[in-house]
Amino acid sequence: MTRIFSGVKPTGHLTLGNYLGAVRRWAAEDQHRADALFCVVDLHALTVEHDPARVRRLSRQAATLLLAAGLDPQRCTVFVQSHVDEHTRLAYLMECTASDGEMRRMIQYKEKTASERARGGGVRLSLLTYPALMAADILAYGTDEVPVGEDQAQHVELTRDLAVRFNQRYGQTFVIPRTTQPKVAARVMDLQDPTSKMGKSHARTAGIIYLLDEPEAVRKKVMRAVTDGGSDVVHDRAERPGVANLLDVLAACTGGDPEKIAGQYDSYGALKKDTAEAVVELLRPVRERHAELAADPASVDAVLRDGAERARAMARPRVDEAYRAVGLLPPV
Ligand code: AMP
Ligand code: TRP
């Protein structure tokens, strides 16, 4: 059976970008057609300045939201990365497989380094080695497919390279994974700055729709979205990024085609109004279910406990095998 692994990091509240780029598909498709694991990758949240209490809160919220979005613990494994030691055990072997140069080439590293420096802080070494941990997350489970948004494709490419290299050097150990991306909305842009990704840890929040935003807040943010010069509605990412983004979001919500949808509008106002309503309706059941689950934290804990146990049992043999393959003496 196909094995799927993906994760979300608790560095901020989950956004519409996370939902359309990744989580919605995990729930609607991936968990039904494969043996799937979905992980709150909390160790990754420690790669930038963090507040311990906030990471703890956001980790719980992310797990609750994954369940609210429809992940069913009877069908898939939902767990927290730091609960399964195999991730860090294997990450070290990945650091011994990767080169310093290939880590430094990662776009996310370059972008985050710049923003951490701009904030006046230092750059944590773990920000550089992040892709080694991400490769470990994926490879520990013999993953075939990694459903992510467009921004993570480069990290999955690197994971493939590391798996191939490890197998060549030390013998067949890892499955070579591949990325899968949604057809529409693989990169949802910030509503106030449609040339940059809608990211959950950005400081300016006016252009970011959070999954737990109240309907009025969603409407306000969409109605105030930056649109482009001109007034006709066309889908052109390069010349009209703001309008193209709204069309992508509307298409993703309604299951339509952004270019066709463009032909149905002759004003930005009407497009915004329909997009706002479509997003409100899309998120409504997730918000409602989240409220129910958040009122019963013990049930979420039980899911995570069981998930970690299952994940550990799946990862352990492969990571042990990798330890033997590189030449480490098995414990006696
Ligand atoms: P992260 O927020 O970086 O933990 O991302 C979790 C998942 O959501 C990854 O698969 C990302 O590729 C995806 N994702 C994050 N932001 C966006 C976005 N703006 N558009 C589409 N997918 C996204
Ligand atoms: N790096 C991913 C992100 O920022 C999160 C992540 C960590 C991940 N490990 C993963 C995604 C393994 C898929 C598979 O979104």
PDB file of C-alpha atoms in Angstrom, residues 5 33 66 69 78-79 89 123 136 168 173 233 259 282 311 331:
ATOM      1  CA  PHE A   5       3.731  11.316   5.191  1.00  0.00           C
ATOM      2  CA  ARG A  33      -6.301   5.879  -0.486  1.00  0.00           C
ATOM      3  CA  LEU A  66      -6.025  18.464  11.854  1.00  0.00           C
ATOM      4  CA  ALA A  69     -10.373  19.259   9.290  1.00  0.00           C
ATOM      5  CA  VAL A  78      -1.849  11.634  13.672  1.00  0.00           C
ATOM      6  CA  PHE A  79       1.006  12.398  16.044  1.00  0.00           C
ATOM      7  CA  ARG A  89      17.971   9.599  15.502  1.00  0.00           C
ATOM      8  CA  VAL A 123      20.376  32.408  13.105  1.00  0.00           C
ATOM      9  CA  ALA A 136      14.389  11.947   8.335  1.00  0.00           C
ATOM     10  CA  GLN A 168      24.156   3.976  -3.101  1.00  0.00           C
ATOM     11  CA  THR A 173      17.575   1.209   2.851  1.00  0.00           C
ATOM     12  CA  VAL A 233     -11.038  40.071 -14.362  1.00  0.00           C
ATOM     13  CA  GLU A 259      -9.377  30.715 -15.823  1.00  0.00           C
ATOM     14  CA  LEU A 282     -15.368  26.255   3.469  1.00  0.00           C
ATOM     15  CA  ALA A 311       4.437   5.816  14.348  1.00  0.00           C
ATOM     16  CA  PRO A 331      23.760  -2.463  20.838  1.00  0.00           C
TER      17      PRO A 331
END
